[in-house]
DNA sequence: CTAAGGACCTGTCGGC
DNA sequence: TGCCGACAGGTCCTTA
């Protein structure tokens, strides 16, 4: 998916829709990760009041109801001009009337259907209750991470990708942050010094902040808004570059698997 | 409790 | 050109 920067970019892109009234809410394919509610049409007539984000979940609050949207691996929310022909994989389509009277279309597009659109009241506790701190908040610091890693034998990469530890750090940004911090993704979490965890936290915050500024990373079919793409992928140092020379020392970058996920790193620079 | 692996899907790419 | 397997941004759930 869309990792946190892509979700945040999507959230920001929805700001122009605040105050818009829902005219239609059509479910073309309800079989996402969980079934899209059959009564999504109850949004019709409600105005969109706010768009918030928690972890990689978008929370769209309307006058009476709030929906949770997750983009899964391949989801995107696309704003289109009214009358744009429907394409494949547009599973849920809203039409809206903006406060200025213009109409627009907001379309949930998701080829792999790992995403979700749910009533918050049904799923908030299940999905949101056990999440760790936001990575850019003050609650996520070196002391917190050190305490979390205490006694843990798992590789550090799987720890920082665990949403119960810290949210929003997916495979791309975990890979990049560990490279920048000089820590092997396989290093046992409980055996990393405070100083090195401090550095890891700094790099996670820096890499996420920078990616958000640049509109996220565009890979394959990710678009935060029809036609526009993010630029951060041009700055990825090691993700997707197995076999290429390490940007720091020139040794070939190695690929391994941690928790079934590709993990590129430099055996020379990351210990 | 922790840790590892499976499951859910479609699309794309490389190799033969 | 066609087929087949491997792989892709996530994360809940089951099993050990």
Short mmCIF file of C-alpha atoms (C1' of nucleotides) in Angstrom, two decimals:
data_model
loop_
_atom_site.label_atom_id
_atom_site.label_comp_id
_atom_site.label_asym_id
_atom_site.label_seq_id
_atom_site.Cartn_x
_atom_site.Cartn_y
_atom_site.Cartn_z
CA UNK A 1 0.00 0.00 0.00
CA UNK A 2 0.25 2.94 0.41
CA UNK A 3 2.29 3.35 3.53
CA UNK A 4 1.71 6.20 5.96
CA UNK A 5 2.98 9.00 3.69
CA UNK A 6 0.64 7.87 0.93
CA UNK A 7 -2.30 7.72 3.31
CA UNK A 8 -1.47 11.15 4.71
CA UNK A 9 -1.16 12.51 1.18
CA UNK A 10 -4.57 11.04 0.40
CA UNK A 11 -6.01 12.64 3.53
CA UNK A 12 -4.69 16.05 2.51
CA UNK A 13 -6.05 15.61 -1.00
CA UNK A 14 -9.56 15.23 0.42
CA UNK A 15 -9.60 18.66 2.09
CA UNK A 16 -11.40 20.31 -0.86
CA UNK A 17 -14.32 17.94 -0.29
CA UNK A 18 -15.08 19.13 3.23
CA UNK A 19 -18.66 20.32 3.44
CA UNK A 20 -19.69 18.37 0.35
CA UNK A 21 -22.97 16.51 0.43
CA UNK A 22 -23.22 12.88 -0.63
CA UNK A 23 -25.59 12.40 -3.57
CA UNK A 24 -24.93 8.72 -4.25
CA UNK A 25 -22.91 5.94 -2.62
CA UNK A 26 -22.72 2.95 -4.92
CA UNK A 27 -21.04 -0.33 -4.00
CA UNK A 28 -20.03 -2.16 -7.16
CA UNK A 29 -18.01 -4.88 -5.45
CA UNK A 30 -18.52 -5.38 -1.70
CA UNK A 31 -15.92 -8.12 -1.26
CA UNK A 32 -12.96 -6.20 0.06
CA UNK A 33 -11.03 -7.50 3.06
CA UNK A 34 -14.26 -7.32 4.99
CA UNK A 35 -17.60 -6.92 3.29
CA UNK A 36 -18.49 -3.32 2.54
CA UNK A 37 -21.66 -2.50 4.52
CA UNK A 38 -24.82 -3.13 2.54
CA UNK A 39 -26.33 0.02 3.96
CA UNK A 40 -23.57 2.41 2.86
CA UNK A 41 -26.33 4.34 1.13
CA UNK A 42 -27.27 5.79 4.45
CA UNK A 43 -24.51 8.35 3.78
CA UNK A 44 -26.66 9.91 1.06
CA UNK A 45 -27.72 13.37 2.10
CA UNK A 46 -24.99 13.71 4.75
CA UNK A 47 -22.25 16.32 4.56
CA UNK A 48 -18.59 15.41 4.99
CA UNK A 49 -17.39 17.14 8.13
CA UNK A 50 -13.82 15.94 8.62
CA UNK A 51 -11.14 13.63 7.29
CA UNK A 52 -8.74 12.27 9.89
CA UNK A 53 -6.05 9.62 9.89
CA UNK A 54 -5.04 7.08 12.53
CA UNK A 55 -2.16 4.83 11.49
CA UNK A 56 -2.99 3.91 7.90
CA UNK A 57 -6.72 4.23 8.45
CA UNK A 58 -8.65 7.18 7.07
CA UNK A 59 -11.65 8.28 9.13
CA UNK A 60 -14.27 10.18 7.18
CA UNK A 61 -16.83 11.75 9.47
CA UNK A 62 -20.19 12.73 8.06
CA UNK A 63 -23.08 14.33 9.89
CA UNK A 64 -24.45 11.06 11.25
CA UNK A 65 -21.85 8.39 10.54
CA UNK A 66 -18.10 7.86 10.30
CA UNK A 67 -16.49 5.44 7.88
CA UNK A 68 -13.08 3.82 8.20
CA UNK A 69 -11.18 3.40 4.95
CA UNK A 70 -8.01 1.33 4.61
CA UNK A 71 -6.19 1.23 1.28
CA UNK A 72 -4.68 -2.22 1.76
CA UNK A 73 -1.86 -2.96 -0.67
CA UNK A 74 -3.24 -1.43 -3.83
CA UNK A 75 -6.09 0.88 -2.87
CA UNK A 76 -6.49 4.52 -3.75
CA UNK A 77 -9.12 7.22 -3.50
CA UNK A 78 -9.45 9.03 -6.77
CA UNK A 79 -11.26 12.29 -7.36
CA UNK A 80 -12.73 12.52 -10.79
CA UNK A 81 -14.81 14.91 -12.81
CA UNK A 82 -18.50 14.12 -12.88
CA UNK A 83 -19.26 11.79 -15.77
CA UNK A 84 -15.86 10.08 -15.93
CA UNK A 85 -16.41 6.56 -17.28
CA UNK A 86 -16.12 3.84 -14.67
CA UNK A 87 -13.01 1.71 -14.95
CA UNK A 88 -12.12 -1.73 -13.63
CA UNK A 89 -11.63 -2.13 -9.87
CA UNK A 90 -13.65 0.92 -8.88
CA UNK A 91 -15.44 -0.91 -6.11
CA UNK A 92 -17.16 1.97 -4.34
CA UNK A 93 -18.11 5.25 -5.98
CA UNK A 94 -19.49 8.35 -4.27
CA UNK A 95 -20.86 11.37 -6.04
CA UNK A 96 -20.80 14.59 -4.09
CA UNK A 97 -22.00 18.15 -4.42
CA UNK A 98 -19.50 20.67 -3.18
CA UNK A 99 -20.55 23.77 -1.23
CA UNK A 100 -20.00 25.83 -4.40
CA UNK A 101 -22.48 23.66 -6.27
CA UNK A 102 -19.95 21.72 -8.35
CA UNK A 103 -20.33 17.98 -8.51
CA UNK A 104 -17.47 15.53 -8.26
CA UNK A 105 -16.85 11.84 -7.95
CA UNK A 106 -14.81 10.10 -5.28
CA UNK A 107 -13.89 6.58 -6.29
CA UNK A 108 -12.33 3.79 -4.25
CA UNK A 109 -10.07 1.82 -6.60
CA UNK A 110 -8.33 -1.36 -5.37
CA UNK A 111 -7.20 -4.15 -7.72
CA UNK A 112 -6.12 -6.55 -5.00
CA UNK A 113 -9.06 -5.82 -2.69
CA UNK A 114 -7.03 -5.99 0.51
CA UNK A 115 -8.48 -2.68 1.62
CA UNK A 116 -11.62 -1.94 3.57
CA UNK A 117 -14.55 0.45 3.89
CA UNK A 118 -16.41 -0.01 7.17
CA UNK A 119 -18.66 1.74 9.64
CA UNK A 120 -16.48 3.03 12.42
CA UNK A 121 -18.99 1.94 15.04
CA UNK A 122 -18.64 -1.67 13.92
CA UNK A 123 -14.88 -1.92 13.58
CA UNK A 124 -13.15 0.86 15.52
CA UNK A 125 -12.38 -1.20 18.60
CA UNK A 126 -11.21 -4.19 16.58
CA UNK A 127 -8.94 -2.21 14.27
CA UNK A 128 -7.88 0.87 16.22
CA UNK A 129 -7.70 -0.08 19.88
CA UNK A 130 -4.38 -1.86 19.96
CA UNK A 131 -2.33 0.46 17.79
CA UNK A 132 0.96 1.90 18.98
CA UNK A 133 1.87 5.60 18.87
CA UNK A 134 2.03 7.66 15.71
CA UNK A 135 5.61 7.71 14.44
CA UNK A 136 5.75 11.50 14.17
CA UNK A 137 4.36 12.08 17.66
CA UNK A 138 6.48 12.83 20.71
CA UNK A 139 5.24 9.60 22.27
CA UNK A 140 7.43 7.69 19.81
CA UNK A 141 10.98 8.31 20.99
CA UNK A 142 14.14 6.36 21.72
CA UNK A 143 13.16 5.63 25.30
CA UNK A 144 9.82 4.24 24.24
CA UNK A 145 11.38 2.05 21.58
CA UNK A 146 14.07 0.79 23.94
CA UNK A 147 11.44 -0.20 26.48
CA UNK A 148 9.35 -1.88 23.80
CA UNK A 149 12.33 -3.89 22.53
CA UNK A 150 13.34 -4.99 26.00
CA UNK A 151 13.56 -8.77 26.09
CA UNK A 152 12.28 -9.16 22.54
CA UNK A 153 14.08 -11.66 20.37
CA UNK A 154 12.44 -10.74 17.06
CA UNK A 155 14.38 -9.00 14.32
CA UNK A 156 14.19 -5.22 14.67
CA UNK A 157 12.57 -4.89 11.26
CA UNK A 158 9.56 -6.94 12.27
CA UNK A 159 9.30 -4.93 15.49
CA UNK A 160 9.11 -1.53 13.80
CA UNK A 161 6.68 -2.91 11.21
CA UNK A 162 4.42 -4.18 13.98
CA UNK A 163 1.56 -1.67 14.30
CA UNK A 164 1.31 -2.43 18.01
CA UNK A 165 4.82 -0.97 18.45
CA UNK A 166 4.55 2.02 16.17
CA UNK A 167 2.06 2.60 13.36
CA UNK A 168 2.67 3.57 9.79
CA UNK A 169 6.09 2.05 9.17
CA UNK A 170 5.74 -0.32 6.23
CA UNK A 171 8.25 -2.28 4.23
CA UNK A 172 9.69 0.62 2.24
CA UNK A 173 10.26 2.97 5.13
CA UNK A 174 11.41 0.27 7.54
CA UNK A 175 14.01 -0.77 4.97
CA UNK A 176 15.18 2.80 4.36
CA UNK A 177 15.27 3.78 8.04
CA UNK A 178 17.33 0.75 9.04
CA UNK A 179 19.83 1.50 6.30
CA UNK A 180 20.15 5.11 7.40
CA UNK A 181 20.57 4.03 11.02
CA UNK A 182 23.19 1.42 10.10
CA UNK A 183 21.24 -1.38 11.78
CA UNK A 184 20.81 -4.81 10.21
CA UNK A 185 17.13 -5.64 9.74
CA UNK A 186 17.87 -9.04 11.30
CA UNK A 187 19.38 -7.67 14.51
CA UNK A 188 17.56 -8.97 17.58
CA UNK A 189 15.56 -6.05 18.92
CA UNK A 190 16.46 -6.64 22.54
CA UNK A 191 20.16 -6.42 21.81
CA UNK A 192 20.37 -2.94 20.32
CA UNK A 193 21.79 -0.08 22.35
CA UNK A 194 19.77 2.97 23.36
CA UNK A 195 22.01 5.16 21.23
CA UNK A 196 21.34 3.15 18.10
CA UNK A 197 17.59 3.00 18.77
CA UNK A 198 17.60 6.77 19.25
CA UNK A 199 19.15 7.06 15.80
CA UNK A 200 16.62 4.65 14.33
CA UNK A 201 13.74 6.70 15.70
CA UNK A 202 15.26 9.89 14.27
CA UNK A 203 15.61 8.29 10.86
CA UNK A 204 12.08 6.88 10.87
CA UNK A 205 10.71 10.34 11.60
CA UNK A 206 12.93 12.00 9.02
CA UNK A 207 12.22 9.58 6.23
CA UNK A 208 8.46 9.65 6.82
CA UNK A 209 8.38 13.44 7.06
CA UNK A 210 10.32 13.84 3.87
CA UNK A 211 8.14 11.34 2.03
CA UNK A 212 4.99 13.16 3.14
CA UNK A 213 6.45 16.46 1.89
CA UNK A 214 7.04 14.87 -1.47
CA UNK A 215 3.65 13.26 -1.78
CA UNK A 216 4.65 9.70 -0.99
CA UNK A 217 6.23 7.01 -3.10
CA UNK A 218 4.59 5.92 -6.28
CA UNK A 219 4.97 2.26 -7.00
CA UNK A 220 2.99 0.38 -9.57
CA UNK A 221 -0.55 1.63 -9.52
CA UNK A 222 -0.53 3.97 -6.55
CA UNK A 223 -2.00 7.38 -7.26
CA UNK A 224 -3.08 9.74 -4.53
CA UNK A 225 -5.30 11.58 -6.93
CA UNK A 226 -6.09 10.89 -10.54
CA UNK A 227 -3.03 11.49 -12.64
CA UNK A 228 -0.75 12.81 -9.93
CA UNK A 229 2.05 10.75 -8.48
CA UNK A 230 4.48 11.01 -5.58
CA UNK A 231 8.13 11.72 -6.02
CA UNK A 232 9.73 10.09 -3.02
CA UNK A 233 10.52 6.86 -4.84
CA UNK A 234 13.31 8.69 -6.62
CA UNK A 235 15.05 9.01 -3.29
CA UNK A 236 14.83 5.44 -2.08
CA UNK A 237 18.38 4.39 -1.25
CA UNK A 238 18.08 0.64 -0.85
CA UNK A 239 14.45 -0.49 -1.17
CA UNK A 240 14.07 -2.37 -4.46
CA UNK A 241 17.79 -2.15 -5.18
CA UNK A 242 19.04 -5.63 -4.30
CA UNK A 243 22.25 -6.37 -6.18
CA UNK A 244 23.00 -2.72 -6.85
CA UNK A 245 25.98 -1.09 -5.12
CA UNK A 246 25.40 0.27 -1.63
CA UNK A 247 25.13 4.05 -1.93
CA UNK A 248 27.49 4.37 1.02
CA UNK A 249 30.24 1.76 0.51
CA UNK A 250 29.61 0.30 -2.95
CA UNK A 251 29.26 -3.33 -1.84
CA UNK A 252 26.36 -5.14 -3.51
CA UNK A 253 23.11 -4.78 -1.56
CA UNK A 254 21.80 -8.07 -0.26
CA UNK A 255 18.24 -9.31 -0.32
CA UNK A 256 16.78 -11.45 2.44
CA UNK A 257 13.34 -12.30 3.74
CA UNK A 258 12.07 -11.29 7.14
CA UNK A 259 8.51 -12.31 7.97
CA UNK A 260 7.96 -13.16 4.30
CA UNK A 261 8.86 -9.63 3.23
CA UNK A 262 11.78 -8.65 1.06
CA UNK A 263 14.47 -6.90 3.05
CA UNK A 264 17.31 -5.20 1.24
CA UNK A 265 20.34 -4.17 3.26
CA UNK A 266 24.10 -3.72 3.17
CA UNK A 267 25.98 -6.37 5.12
CA UNK A 268 28.92 -3.99 5.37
CA UNK A 269 27.15 -0.85 6.63
CA UNK A 270 24.36 -2.42 8.67
CA UNK A 271 25.30 -4.41 11.77
"C1'" DC B 1 2.10 -14.43 26.39
"C1'" DT B 2 5.31 -14.56 21.85
"C1'" DA B 3 6.58 -15.87 17.12
"C1'" DA B 4 5.93 -17.75 12.61
"C1'" DG B 5 3.24 -18.76 8.73
"C1'" DG B 6 -1.08 -18.59 6.12
"C1'" DA B 7 -4.60 -16.23 4.16
"C1'" DC B 8 -6.85 -12.81 1.43
"C1'" DC B 9 -6.61 -10.92 -4.15
"C1'" DT B 10 -5.06 -9.23 -8.95
"C1'" DG B 11 -1.50 -7.71 -11.94
"C1'" DT B 12 3.10 -7.72 -13.74
"C1'" DC B 13 7.39 -9.47 -14.91
"C1'" DG B 14 11.04 -12.77 -16.13
"C1'" DG B 15 12.22 -17.24 -17.76
"C1'" DC B 16 11.47 -21.05 -20.73
"C1'" DT C 1 3.18 -15.74 -28.25
"C1'" DG C 2 1.88 -18.45 -24.14
"C1'" DC C 3 2.21 -20.54 -19.74
"C1'" DC C 4 3.98 -20.68 -14.96
"C1'" DG C 5 5.95 -19.21 -10.89
"C1'" DA C 6 7.57 -15.50 -8.08
"C1'" DC C 7 6.64 -11.33 -6.30
"C1'" DA C 8 4.29 -6.72 -4.95
"C1'" DG C 9 2.88 -1.15 -0.62
"C1'" DG C 10 -0.71 -4.73 4.64
"C1'" DT C 11 -2.23 -6.98 8.58
"C1'" DC C 12 -5.56 -10.06 10.78
"C1'" DC C 13 -5.95 -14.74 12.17
"C1'" DT C 14 -4.56 -19.37 13.18
"C1'" DT C 15 -1.24 -22.45 14.79
"C1'" DA C 16 2.68 -23.87 17.45
#
